[in-house]
Amino acid sequence: MLYHSILRPILFRLPPEAAHEMALHFCEAGLRPRVLRSMMARRYASEPFKDLRRFGLSFNSPVGLAAGFDKNGVAVEGLSALGFGFIEVGTVTNLPQPGNPRPRLFRLPADKALINRMGFNNDGARRVAERLSINRPACVLGVNIGKSRAVAVEDATADYLASFESVYEVADYVAVNVSSPNTPGLRGLQNADALQALLQALQARNRELATRRATNPLPLLVKIAPDLDEHALEAIADVALGAGIEGIIATNTTTNRAGLKTSASIVEACGEGGLSGAPLRSRSTEVIASLYRRLRGRIPIIGVGGIFSADDAWEKICAGASLIQIYTGFIYEGAGLVRDINKGLQERLTQGGFRNLDEAVGSSVKAPVAA
Ligand SMILES: Cc1cc2nc3c(=O)[nH]c(=O)nc-3n(C[C@H](O)[C@H](O)[C@H](O)COP(=O)(O)O)c2cc1C
């Protein structure tokens, strides 16, 4: 209510990136005092989900904050007071970089969408890891890693390995981003051979580091684009299983601009970038269902793309997502969305007679698999 009637109108008067910086600053500095964080945590609290274990980690809620909101891990403590079960920081790259020139973030309110070509602006993996070693969220912490722009695609593996080593100590899981449309050549790493080489190298380093520190290897996930055909999705699922990847995040933003309500001239004026929000919802759900059919529950899928309500989150879960993430919905609906989704999912579980979330995962695609 407060968000829709007061905060959003103020934030939406500002240029999108300035509004984002302000919101992030509020979560960082405004929620630094422990007493304020506890107040927010009480306001946004919901019943913890039962038996919610994914890739060896326990989650209080299946609702996560998607990568790109807190790229530098500056506000994880405050953000975790808003009811998220997990927060994915990043994308971080091995080399600090400024990203693309501004303006690089655009709102399409008629479509409840955003277009961005941020270009992995971040402080660099080492600096972000230092920060995260001090600031810990009260929930699961993922770190998303990508390729530094100055590094050629052919040399991407060494660059990803360096970032992986930097964040190894502070991350509960690491997401390998090969799907941003804003780093030239990056999406080519989704090609089966390239992806296999990259993921195998990361897993080898993961095992080495774990042996050296006498710990378990970190759960390694891969984040993919929605702009892939069925054949490519199957190949990625097979590569992920073969490389011992612990989960797939589906999906990143799309380069497709079909079916938007916003006038073509406005969309064109935004220029290149990834489209997120409501127009991405059904495509991302299709990708989740395709992956689920191929993976048959062997590894979890994190569903992300166009979630604005508990119904949208439930649809993703029934299509095969074991966890979900939000970004654009959080911008349009505010923090109340996290609580609404948590509450709405609990209600749907009770109404449907499900004992826990796992029983609902993939329930709308199970029949075709068995047939
Ligand atoms: C401004 C902006 C920046 C983003 N930055 C990243 C990023 O750095 N790394 C990444 O993996 N995804 C990034 N994303 C993609 C989101 O994590 C998410 O996959 C996508 O927006 C779809 O979800 P949504 O429709 O809920 O926004 C970004 C999205 C937006 C809108």
mmCIF file of C-alpha atoms and ligand atoms in Angstrom:
data_model
loop_
_atom_site.group_PDB
_atom_site.id
_atom_site.type_symbol
_atom_site.label_atom_id
_atom_site.label_comp_id
_atom_site.label_asym_id
_atom_site.label_seq_id
_atom_site.Cartn_x
_atom_site.Cartn_y
_atom_site.Cartn_z
ATOM 1 C CA MET A 1 0.000 0.000 0.000
ATOM 2 C CA LEU A 2 2.585 2.507 1.200
ATOM 3 C CA TYR A 3 4.833 1.459 -1.661
ATOM 4 C CA HIS A 4 2.145 1.854 -4.335
ATOM 5 C CA SER A 5 0.685 5.097 -3.035
ATOM 6 C CA ILE A 6 3.808 6.954 -1.898
ATOM 7 C CA LEU A 7 7.183 5.343 -2.499
ATOM 8 C CA ARG A 8 6.753 4.105 -6.063
ATOM 9 C CA PRO A 9 5.387 7.402 -7.426
ATOM 10 C CA ILE A 10 8.447 9.149 -5.943
ATOM 11 C CA LEU A 11 10.931 6.552 -7.175
ATOM 12 C CA PHE A 12 9.333 6.365 -10.650
ATOM 13 C CA ARG A 13 9.761 10.127 -11.076
ATOM 14 C CA LEU A 14 13.509 9.631 -10.899
ATOM 15 C CA PRO A 15 15.592 8.203 -13.732
ATOM 16 C CA PRO A 16 15.479 4.388 -13.289
ATOM 17 C CA GLU A 17 19.090 3.946 -12.241
ATOM 18 C CA ALA A 18 18.934 6.814 -9.730
ATOM 19 C CA ALA A 19 15.783 5.263 -8.224
ATOM 20 C CA HIS A 20 17.544 1.933 -8.006
ATOM 21 C CA GLU A 21 20.551 3.482 -6.271
ATOM 22 C CA MET A 22 18.262 5.220 -3.800
ATOM 23 C CA ALA A 23 16.364 2.018 -2.963
ATOM 24 C CA LEU A 24 19.620 0.117 -2.554
ATOM 25 C CA HIS A 25 21.032 2.853 -0.360
ATOM 26 C CA PHE A 26 17.925 2.671 1.825
ATOM 27 C CA CYS A 27 18.420 -1.087 2.258
ATOM 28 C CA GLU A 28 22.126 -0.560 2.962
ATOM 29 C CA ALA A 29 22.226 2.474 5.252
ATOM 30 C CA GLY A 30 18.580 2.845 6.303
ATOM 31 C CA LEU A 31 18.406 -0.724 7.525
ATOM 32 C CA ARG A 32 21.873 -0.829 9.077
ATOM 33 C CA PRO A 33 20.690 -0.213 12.664
ATOM 34 C CA ARG A 34 19.819 -3.600 14.078
ATOM 35 C CA VAL A 35 16.613 -2.298 15.658
ATOM 36 C CA LEU A 36 15.247 -1.115 12.292
ATOM 37 C CA ARG A 37 16.227 -4.391 10.661
ATOM 38 C CA SER A 38 14.383 -6.340 13.353
ATOM 39 C CA MET A 39 11.315 -4.129 12.850
ATOM 40 C CA MET A 40 11.355 -4.800 9.117
ATOM 41 C CA ALA A 41 12.000 -8.491 9.673
ATOM 42 C CA ARG A 42 8.905 -8.637 11.892
ATOM 43 C CA ARG A 43 6.834 -6.689 9.369
ATOM 44 C CA TYR A 44 7.826 -8.939 6.477
ATOM 45 C CA ALA A 45 8.049 -12.187 8.439
ATOM 46 C CA SER A 46 6.196 -15.254 7.279
ATOM 47 C CA GLU A 47 5.989 -18.829 8.470
ATOM 48 C CA PRO A 48 9.213 -20.688 7.529
ATOM 49 C CA PHE A 49 8.673 -23.361 4.868
ATOM 50 C CA LYS A 50 8.993 -26.949 6.054
ATOM 51 C CA ASP A 51 11.860 -29.205 4.903
ATOM 52 C CA LEU A 52 13.082 -26.745 2.286
ATOM 53 C CA ARG A 53 16.501 -28.142 1.424
ATOM 54 C CA ARG A 54 18.123 -27.467 -1.920
ATOM 55 C CA PHE A 55 21.648 -28.428 -2.985
ATOM 56 C CA GLY A 56 22.560 -29.229 0.610
ATOM 57 C CA LEU A 57 21.378 -25.865 2.000
ATOM 58 C CA SER A 58 18.358 -25.047 4.174
ATOM 59 C CA PHE A 59 16.021 -22.264 3.060
ATOM 60 C CA ASN A 60 13.341 -20.542 5.184
ATOM 61 C CA SER A 61 11.562 -19.368 2.045
ATOM 62 C CA PRO A 62 11.713 -20.363 -1.627
ATOM 63 C CA VAL A 63 11.639 -16.682 -2.690
ATOM 64 C CA GLY A 64 15.009 -15.206 -3.629
ATOM 65 C CA LEU A 65 16.291 -11.866 -4.870
ATOM 66 C CA ALA A 66 17.657 -12.340 -8.385
ATOM 67 C CA ALA A 67 21.149 -11.290 -9.457
ATOM 68 C CA GLY A 68 21.686 -7.721 -10.574
ATOM 69 C CA PHE A 69 19.802 -5.901 -7.802
ATOM 70 C CA ASP A 70 22.704 -5.863 -5.335
ATOM 71 C CA LYS A 71 25.628 -6.344 -7.700
ATOM 72 C CA ASN A 72 28.253 -5.367 -5.133
ATOM 73 C CA GLY A 73 26.809 -6.997 -2.030
ATOM 74 C CA VAL A 74 26.389 -3.690 -0.238
ATOM 75 C CA ALA A 75 22.891 -4.250 1.171
ATOM 76 C CA VAL A 76 22.533 -7.968 1.866
ATOM 77 C CA GLU A 77 21.855 -7.547 5.587
ATOM 78 C CA GLY A 78 19.001 -5.091 5.042
ATOM 79 C CA LEU A 79 17.580 -6.993 2.071
ATOM 80 C CA SER A 80 17.439 -10.215 4.051
ATOM 81 C CA ALA A 81 15.118 -8.473 6.557
ATOM 82 C CA LEU A 82 12.485 -8.234 3.787
ATOM 83 C CA GLY A 83 11.577 -11.929 3.901
ATOM 84 C CA PHE A 84 13.831 -13.373 1.192
ATOM 85 C CA GLY A 85 15.005 -16.958 1.624
ATOM 86 C CA PHE A 86 18.094 -16.224 -0.424
ATOM 87 C CA ILE A 87 19.897 -13.365 -2.082
ATOM 88 C CA GLU A 88 22.056 -13.657 -5.169
ATOM 89 C CA VAL A 89 24.740 -10.982 -5.274
ATOM 90 C CA GLY A 90 26.481 -10.019 -8.545
ATOM 91 C CA THR A 91 27.109 -10.500 -11.319
ATOM 92 C CA VAL A 92 30.705 -9.939 -10.247
ATOM 93 C CA THR A 93 33.628 -10.188 -12.636
ATOM 94 C CA ASN A 94 37.282 -10.816 -11.900
ATOM 95 C CA LEU A 95 38.221 -7.309 -13.066
ATOM 96 C CA PRO A 96 36.315 -4.366 -11.586
ATOM 97 C CA GLN A 97 34.477 -2.568 -14.399
ATOM 98 C CA PRO A 98 32.191 0.446 -14.890
ATOM 99 C CA GLY A 99 29.643 -1.205 -17.206
ATOM 100 C CA ASN A 100 28.079 0.491 -20.221
ATOM 101 C CA PRO A 101 27.562 4.258 -20.504
ATOM 102 C CA ARG A 102 24.345 5.667 -19.010
ATOM 103 C CA PRO A 103 21.440 5.683 -19.662
ATOM 104 C CA ARG A 104 21.393 1.891 -19.550
ATOM 105 C CA LEU A 105 18.202 1.085 -17.631
ATOM 106 C CA PHE A 106 14.690 1.873 -18.907
ATOM 107 C CA ARG A 107 11.143 1.371 -17.588
ATOM 108 C CA LEU A 108 8.252 0.199 -19.736
ATOM 109 C CA PRO A 109 5.377 0.730 -17.240
ATOM 110 C CA ALA A 110 2.646 -0.215 -19.741
ATOM 111 C CA ASP A 111 4.270 -3.648 -19.942
ATOM 112 C CA LYS A 112 5.420 -3.897 -16.301
ATOM 113 C CA ALA A 113 8.873 -4.408 -17.745
ATOM 114 C CA LEU A 114 12.422 -3.095 -17.757
ATOM 115 C CA ILE A 115 15.108 -3.019 -20.416
ATOM 116 C CA ASN A 116 18.712 -2.962 -19.206
ATOM 117 C CA ARG A 117 22.165 -3.003 -20.703
ATOM 118 C CA MET A 118 24.066 -2.428 -17.470
ATOM 119 C CA GLY A 119 27.022 -4.486 -18.702
ATOM 120 C CA PHE A 120 28.170 -6.028 -15.399
ATOM 121 C CA ASN A 121 29.087 -2.781 -13.611
ATOM 122 C CA ASN A 122 30.719 -4.049 -10.410
ATOM 123 C CA ASP A 123 33.579 -3.554 -7.951
ATOM 124 C CA GLY A 124 35.279 -6.817 -8.910
ATOM 125 C CA ALA A 125 35.019 -10.255 -7.298
ATOM 126 C CA ARG A 126 37.768 -9.716 -4.715
ATOM 127 C CA ARG A 127 36.382 -6.455 -3.347
ATOM 128 C CA VAL A 128 32.834 -7.827 -3.209
ATOM 129 C CA ALA A 129 34.070 -10.970 -1.436
ATOM 130 C CA GLU A 130 35.855 -8.824 1.190
ATOM 131 C CA ARG A 131 32.617 -6.932 1.767
ATOM 132 C CA LEU A 132 30.574 -10.133 2.057
ATOM 133 C CA SER A 133 33.017 -11.571 4.555
ATOM 134 C CA ILE A 134 31.908 -8.780 6.912
ATOM 135 C CA ASN A 135 28.261 -8.263 5.931
ATOM 136 C CA ARG A 136 26.272 -11.467 6.085
ATOM 137 C CA PRO A 137 22.573 -11.760 5.257
ATOM 138 C CA ALA A 138 20.227 -13.661 7.548
ATOM 139 C CA CYS A 139 19.493 -16.090 4.717
ATOM 140 C CA VAL A 140 21.272 -18.150 2.033
ATOM 141 C CA LEU A 141 23.804 -16.128 0.016
ATOM 142 C CA GLY A 142 24.553 -16.883 -3.625
ATOM 143 C CA VAL A 143 27.203 -15.124 -5.683
ATOM 144 C CA ASN A 144 26.773 -14.862 -9.444
ATOM 145 C CA ILE A 145 29.969 -14.704 -11.515
ATOM 146 C CA GLY A 146 30.446 -13.548 -15.115
ATOM 147 C CA LYS A 147 33.181 -12.775 -17.622
ATOM 148 C CA SER A 148 35.148 -9.519 -17.432
ATOM 149 C CA ARG A 149 34.519 -7.436 -20.519
ATOM 150 C CA ALA A 150 38.228 -6.857 -21.207
ATOM 151 C CA VAL A 151 38.875 -10.618 -21.400
ATOM 152 C CA ALA A 152 38.389 -12.407 -24.736
ATOM 153 C CA VAL A 153 35.748 -15.145 -24.829
ATOM 154 C CA GLU A 154 38.518 -17.673 -25.612
ATOM 155 C CA ASP A 155 40.135 -16.811 -22.266
ATOM 156 C CA ALA A 156 36.887 -16.839 -20.321
ATOM 157 C CA THR A 157 37.651 -19.982 -18.296
ATOM 158 C CA ALA A 158 40.664 -18.503 -16.481
ATOM 159 C CA ASP A 159 38.658 -15.343 -15.791
ATOM 160 C CA TYR A 160 35.710 -17.280 -14.309
ATOM 161 C CA LEU A 161 38.128 -19.418 -12.264
ATOM 162 C CA ALA A 162 39.698 -16.309 -10.744
ATOM 163 C CA SER A 163 36.280 -14.949 -9.729
ATOM 164 C CA PHE A 164 35.265 -18.354 -8.390
ATOM 165 C CA GLU A 165 38.355 -18.503 -6.161
ATOM 166 C CA SER A 166 37.719 -14.978 -4.884
ATOM 167 C CA VAL A 167 34.148 -15.674 -3.780
ATOM 168 C CA TYR A 168 34.630 -19.299 -2.723
ATOM 169 C CA GLU A 169 34.954 -18.560 0.993
ATOM 170 C CA VAL A 170 31.947 -16.257 1.279
ATOM 171 C CA ALA A 171 29.316 -17.811 -1.002
ATOM 172 C CA ASP A 172 26.827 -20.523 -0.005
ATOM 173 C CA TYR A 173 26.438 -21.266 -3.727
ATOM 174 C CA VAL A 174 27.938 -19.863 -6.916
ATOM 175 C CA ALA A 175 25.902 -19.162 -10.076
ATOM 176 C CA VAL A 176 27.765 -19.169 -13.383
ATOM 177 C CA ASN A 177 26.229 -16.532 -15.613
ATOM 178 C CA VAL A 178 26.549 -17.381 -19.303
ATOM 179 C CA SER A 179 23.357 -15.647 -20.331
ATOM 180 C CA SER A 180 23.590 -11.868 -20.031
ATOM 181 C CA PRO A 181 22.886 -10.264 -23.426
ATOM 182 C CA ASN A 182 25.041 -7.251 -22.485
ATOM 183 C CA THR A 183 28.541 -8.730 -22.628
ATOM 184 C CA PRO A 184 29.533 -9.432 -26.240
ATOM 185 C CA GLY A 185 29.997 -13.153 -26.926
ATOM 186 C CA LEU A 186 28.903 -14.282 -23.447
ATOM 187 C CA ARG A 187 25.817 -16.183 -24.574
ATOM 188 C CA GLY A 188 28.042 -18.261 -26.894
ATOM 189 C CA LEU A 189 29.268 -19.982 -23.734
ATOM 190 C CA GLN A 190 25.872 -21.715 -23.570
ATOM 191 C CA ASN A 191 26.907 -23.789 -26.566
ATOM 192 C CA ALA A 192 27.246 -27.392 -25.285
ATOM 193 C CA ASP A 193 31.000 -27.854 -25.887
ATOM 194 C CA ALA A 194 31.988 -24.442 -24.525
ATOM 195 C CA LEU A 195 29.710 -24.864 -21.512
ATOM 196 C CA GLN A 196 31.031 -28.316 -20.742
ATOM 197 C CA ALA A 197 34.639 -27.106 -20.809
ATOM 198 C CA LEU A 198 33.834 -24.132 -18.572
ATOM 199 C CA LEU A 199 31.775 -26.074 -16.031
ATOM 200 C CA GLN A 200 34.238 -28.957 -15.849
ATOM 201 C CA ALA A 201 37.122 -26.546 -15.199
ATOM 202 C CA LEU A 202 35.116 -24.830 -12.447
ATOM 203 C CA GLN A 203 34.147 -28.134 -10.869
ATOM 204 C CA ALA A 204 37.768 -29.342 -10.915
ATOM 205 C CA ARG A 205 38.845 -26.150 -9.103
ATOM 206 C CA ASN A 206 35.870 -26.516 -6.763
ATOM 207 C CA ARG A 207 37.026 -30.016 -5.745
ATOM 208 C CA GLU A 208 40.649 -28.864 -5.334
ATOM 209 C CA LEU A 209 39.652 -25.981 -3.064
ATOM 210 C CA ALA A 210 37.344 -28.222 -1.047
ATOM 211 C CA THR A 211 40.083 -30.816 -0.525
ATOM 212 C CA ARG A 212 42.570 -28.141 0.495
ATOM 213 C CA ARG A 213 40.133 -26.714 3.047
ATOM 214 C CA ALA A 214 38.671 -30.066 4.099
ATOM 215 C CA THR A 215 35.133 -28.910 3.227
ATOM 216 C CA ASN A 216 32.486 -30.013 0.745
ATOM 217 C CA PRO A 217 32.616 -28.505 -2.748
ATOM 218 C CA LEU A 218 30.319 -25.480 -3.183
ATOM 219 C CA PRO A 219 27.032 -25.980 -5.011
ATOM 220 C CA LEU A 220 27.651 -24.646 -8.524
ATOM 221 C CA LEU A 221 24.650 -23.518 -10.591
ATOM 222 C CA VAL A 222 24.368 -22.222 -14.142
ATOM 223 C CA LYS A 223 22.098 -19.374 -15.276
ATOM 224 C CA ILE A 224 20.672 -19.548 -18.770
ATOM 225 C CA ALA A 225 18.857 -17.354 -21.289
ATOM 226 C CA PRO A 226 15.230 -17.667 -22.379
ATOM 227 C CA ASP A 227 16.245 -17.292 -26.036
ATOM 228 C CA LEU A 228 17.274 -20.920 -26.572
ATOM 229 C CA ASP A 229 15.488 -23.569 -28.614
ATOM 230 C CA GLU A 230 14.401 -26.954 -27.314
ATOM 231 C CA HIS A 231 17.482 -28.686 -28.644
ATOM 232 C CA ALA A 232 19.829 -26.218 -26.919
ATOM 233 C CA LEU A 233 17.907 -26.553 -23.639
ATOM 234 C CA GLU A 234 18.218 -30.338 -23.733
ATOM 235 C CA ALA A 235 21.938 -30.063 -24.466
ATOM 236 C CA ILE A 236 22.422 -27.677 -21.518
ATOM 237 C CA ALA A 237 20.473 -29.961 -19.171
ATOM 238 C CA ASP A 238 22.657 -32.906 -20.221
ATOM 239 C CA VAL A 239 25.887 -30.920 -19.833
ATOM 240 C CA ALA A 240 24.795 -29.721 -16.382
ATOM 241 C CA LEU A 241 24.050 -33.267 -15.246
ATOM 242 C CA GLY A 242 27.316 -34.571 -16.708
ATOM 243 C CA ALA A 243 29.359 -31.853 -14.986
ATOM 244 C CA GLY A 244 27.719 -32.427 -11.601
ATOM 245 C CA ILE A 245 26.097 -28.989 -11.587
ATOM 246 C CA GLU A 246 23.674 -28.627 -8.662
ATOM 247 C CA GLY A 247 20.998 -26.487 -10.287
ATOM 248 C CA ILE A 248 19.904 -24.391 -13.265
ATOM 249 C CA ILE A 249 18.620 -20.823 -12.974
ATOM 250 C CA ALA A 250 16.051 -20.130 -15.675
ATOM 251 C CA THR A 251 15.964 -17.474 -16.964
ATOM 252 C CA ASN A 252 17.940 -14.319 -17.550
ATOM 253 C CA THR A 253 16.464 -11.423 -19.593
ATOM 254 C CA THR A 254 15.367 -11.767 -23.216
ATOM 255 C CA THR A 255 16.455 -9.951 -26.371
ATOM 256 C CA ASN A 256 12.992 -10.623 -27.862
ATOM 257 C CA ARG A 257 10.711 -7.555 -28.102
ATOM 258 C CA ALA A 258 7.626 -9.258 -29.550
ATOM 259 C CA GLY A 259 4.134 -8.518 -28.231
ATOM 260 C CA LEU A 260 4.901 -5.411 -26.159
ATOM 261 C CA LYS A 261 2.145 -2.871 -25.443
ATOM 262 C CA THR A 262 4.640 0.012 -25.310
ATOM 263 C CA SER A 263 4.885 1.797 -28.667
ATOM 264 C CA ALA A 264 7.572 0.504 -31.017
ATOM 265 C CA SER A 265 9.249 3.931 -31.176
ATOM 266 C CA ILE A 266 9.696 4.058 -27.377
ATOM 267 C CA VAL A 267 10.997 0.506 -27.288
ATOM 268 C CA GLU A 268 13.390 1.258 -30.117
ATOM 269 C CA ALA A 269 14.618 4.411 -28.383
ATOM 270 C CA CYS A 270 15.699 2.296 -25.392
ATOM 271 C CA GLY A 271 18.131 0.514 -27.695
ATOM 272 C CA GLU A 272 19.812 -2.812 -27.029
ATOM 273 C CA GLY A 273 19.524 -4.721 -23.788
ATOM 274 C CA GLY A 274 17.704 -7.451 -21.938
ATOM 275 C CA LEU A 275 13.959 -7.242 -21.376
ATOM 276 C CA SER A 276 12.643 -8.408 -17.991
ATOM 277 C CA GLY A 277 9.302 -8.441 -16.198
ATOM 278 C CA ALA A 278 5.790 -9.450 -17.231
ATOM 279 C CA PRO A 279 6.502 -9.986 -20.965
ATOM 280 C CA LEU A 280 9.119 -12.593 -20.032
ATOM 281 C CA ARG A 281 6.847 -14.599 -17.734
ATOM 282 C CA SER A 282 5.392 -17.230 -20.030
ATOM 283 C CA ARG A 283 8.616 -17.851 -21.969
ATOM 284 C CA SER A 284 10.576 -18.358 -18.774
ATOM 285 C CA THR A 285 7.900 -20.788 -17.513
ATOM 286 C CA GLU A 286 8.130 -22.741 -20.794
ATOM 287 C CA VAL A 287 11.895 -23.012 -20.383
ATOM 288 C CA ILE A 288 11.451 -24.273 -16.808
ATOM 289 C CA ALA A 289 8.950 -26.915 -17.941
ATOM 290 C CA SER A 290 11.236 -28.083 -20.773
ATOM 291 C CA LEU A 291 14.201 -28.348 -18.427
ATOM 292 C CA TYR A 292 12.093 -30.138 -15.836
ATOM 293 C CA ARG A 293 11.000 -32.752 -18.376
ATOM 294 C CA ARG A 294 14.633 -33.386 -19.291
ATOM 295 C CA LEU A 295 16.070 -33.275 -15.760
ATOM 296 C CA ARG A 296 13.215 -35.242 -14.166
ATOM 297 C CA GLY A 297 13.890 -33.696 -10.775
ATOM 298 C CA ARG A 298 17.527 -34.840 -10.613
ATOM 299 C CA ILE A 299 18.703 -31.278 -9.954
ATOM 300 C CA PRO A 300 16.635 -28.251 -8.893
ATOM 301 C CA ILE A 301 15.602 -25.418 -11.171
ATOM 302 C CA ILE A 302 15.426 -21.848 -9.868
ATOM 303 C CA GLY A 303 12.567 -20.170 -11.752
ATOM 304 C CA VAL A 304 12.887 -16.469 -12.529
ATOM 305 C CA GLY A 305 11.183 -14.173 -15.024
ATOM 306 C CA GLY A 306 8.092 -12.011 -14.691
ATOM 307 C CA ILE A 307 6.930 -13.039 -11.218
ATOM 308 C CA PHE A 308 4.569 -10.340 -9.848
ATOM 309 C CA SER A 309 2.316 -12.387 -7.565
ATOM 310 C CA ALA A 310 1.943 -15.624 -5.614
ATOM 311 C CA ASP A 311 0.011 -17.017 -8.612
ATOM 312 C CA ASP A 312 2.987 -16.351 -10.897
ATOM 313 C CA ALA A 313 5.340 -17.995 -8.394
ATOM 314 C CA TRP A 314 3.015 -20.994 -8.009
ATOM 315 C CA GLU A 315 2.861 -21.401 -11.793
ATOM 316 C CA LYS A 316 6.673 -21.575 -11.930
ATOM 317 C CA ILE A 317 6.776 -24.116 -9.081
ATOM 318 C CA CYS A 318 4.173 -26.325 -10.737
ATOM 319 C CA ALA A 319 6.172 -26.050 -13.988
ATOM 320 C CA GLY A 320 9.206 -27.480 -12.176
ATOM 321 C CA ALA A 321 10.914 -24.693 -10.217
ATOM 322 C CA SER A 322 12.152 -25.726 -6.753
ATOM 323 C CA LEU A 323 12.934 -22.124 -5.797
ATOM 324 C CA ILE A 324 12.007 -18.815 -7.424
ATOM 325 C CA GLN A 325 13.619 -15.393 -7.748
ATOM 326 C CA ILE A 326 12.247 -11.923 -8.399
ATOM 327 C CA TYR A 327 13.730 -8.691 -9.698
ATOM 328 C CA THR A 328 11.408 -6.584 -11.876
ATOM 329 C CA GLY A 329 8.356 -7.523 -9.776
ATOM 330 C CA PHE A 330 10.235 -6.251 -6.705
ATOM 331 C CA ILE A 331 10.746 -2.878 -8.458
ATOM 332 C CA TYR A 332 7.081 -2.559 -9.481
ATOM 333 C CA GLU A 333 5.417 -4.061 -6.395
ATOM 334 C CA GLY A 334 7.873 -3.347 -3.564
ATOM 335 C CA ALA A 335 8.952 -5.486 -0.632
ATOM 336 C CA GLY A 336 5.353 -6.474 0.177
ATOM 337 C CA LEU A 337 5.588 -8.792 -2.823
ATOM 338 C CA VAL A 338 8.017 -11.084 -0.988
ATOM 339 C CA ARG A 339 5.605 -11.465 1.919
ATOM 340 C CA ASP A 340 2.614 -11.884 -0.424
ATOM 341 C CA ILE A 341 4.355 -14.663 -2.328
ATOM 342 C CA ASN A 342 5.470 -16.432 0.854
ATOM 343 C CA LYS A 343 1.961 -16.244 2.278
ATOM 344 C CA GLY A 344 0.242 -17.131 -0.991
ATOM 345 C CA LEU A 345 2.447 -20.177 -1.546
ATOM 346 C CA GLN A 346 1.784 -21.466 1.978
ATOM 347 C CA GLU A 347 -1.964 -21.071 1.375
ATOM 348 C CA ARG A 348 -1.810 -22.927 -1.929
ATOM 349 C CA LEU A 349 0.134 -25.776 -0.317
ATOM 350 C CA THR A 350 -2.478 -26.126 2.417
ATOM 351 C CA GLN A 351 -5.437 -25.817 0.024
ATOM 352 C CA GLY A 352 -3.947 -28.357 -2.380
ATOM 353 C CA GLY A 353 -3.194 -30.844 0.402
ATOM 354 C CA PHE A 354 0.557 -30.772 -0.264
ATOM 355 C CA ARG A 355 2.718 -31.750 2.714
ATOM 356 C CA ASN A 356 5.576 -29.547 1.556
ATOM 357 C CA LEU A 357 6.763 -27.550 -1.448
ATOM 358 C CA ASP A 358 8.538 -30.534 -2.993
ATOM 359 C CA GLU A 359 5.215 -32.241 -3.639
ATOM 360 C CA ALA A 360 4.075 -29.268 -5.732
ATOM 361 C CA VAL A 361 7.272 -28.934 -7.761
ATOM 362 C CA GLY A 362 6.583 -29.972 -11.357
ATOM 363 C CA SER A 363 3.008 -31.022 -10.533
ATOM 364 C CA SER A 364 1.667 -29.484 -13.754
ATOM 365 C CA VAL A 365 4.214 -31.297 -15.952
ATOM 366 C CA LYS A 366 4.406 -34.636 -14.143
ATOM 367 C CA ALA A 367 1.606 -36.248 -16.146
ATOM 368 C CA PRO A 368 3.240 -35.682 -19.563
ATOM 369 C CA VAL A 369 6.529 -37.141 -18.228
ATOM 370 C CA ALA A 370 4.852 -40.331 -17.073
ATOM 371 C CA ALA A 371 2.824 -40.700 -20.272
HETATM 372 C C1 LIG B 1 18.594 -3.936 -14.092
HETATM 373 C C2 LIG B 1 18.846 -5.406 -14.151
HETATM 374 C C3 LIG B 1 20.122 -5.882 -13.946
HETATM 375 C C4 LIG B 1 20.375 -7.252 -14.000
HETATM 376 N N1 LIG B 1 21.651 -7.717 -13.774
HETATM 377 C C5 LIG B 1 21.883 -9.040 -13.776
HETATM 378 C C6 LIG B 1 23.176 -9.528 -13.495
HETATM 379 O O1 LIG B 1 24.110 -8.787 -13.201
HETATM 380 N N2 LIG B 1 23.368 -10.869 -13.544
HETATM 381 C C7 LIG B 1 22.350 -11.758 -13.821
HETATM 382 O O2 LIG B 1 22.569 -12.972 -13.821
HETATM 383 N N3 LIG B 1 21.103 -11.305 -14.071
HETATM 384 C C8 LIG B 1 20.855 -9.981 -14.057
HETATM 385 N N4 LIG B 1 19.594 -9.534 -14.308
HETATM 386 C C9 LIG B 1 18.522 -10.504 -14.647
HETATM 387 C C10 LIG B 1 17.677 -10.884 -13.439
HETATM 388 O O3 LIG B 1 18.450 -11.517 -12.455
HETATM 389 C C11 LIG B 1 16.525 -11.835 -13.872
HETATM 390 O O4 LIG B 1 17.088 -13.037 -14.344
HETATM 391 C C12 LIG B 1 15.660 -11.246 -14.961
HETATM 392 O O5 LIG B 1 15.468 -9.864 -14.777
HETATM 393 C C13 LIG B 1 14.280 -11.906 -15.038
HETATM 394 O O6 LIG B 1 13.573 -11.778 -13.832
HETATM 395 P P1 LIG B 1 12.461 -10.612 -13.578
HETATM 396 O O7 LIG B 1 11.509 -10.661 -14.731
HETATM 397 O O8 LIG B 1 11.863 -10.966 -12.257
HETATM 398 O O9 LIG B 1 13.216 -9.337 -13.546
HETATM 399 C C14 LIG B 1 19.316 -8.163 -14.274
HETATM 400 C C15 LIG B 1 18.016 -7.669 -14.462
HETATM 401 C C16 LIG B 1 17.769 -6.315 -14.395
HETATM 402 C C17 LIG B 1 16.369 -5.812 -14.610
#
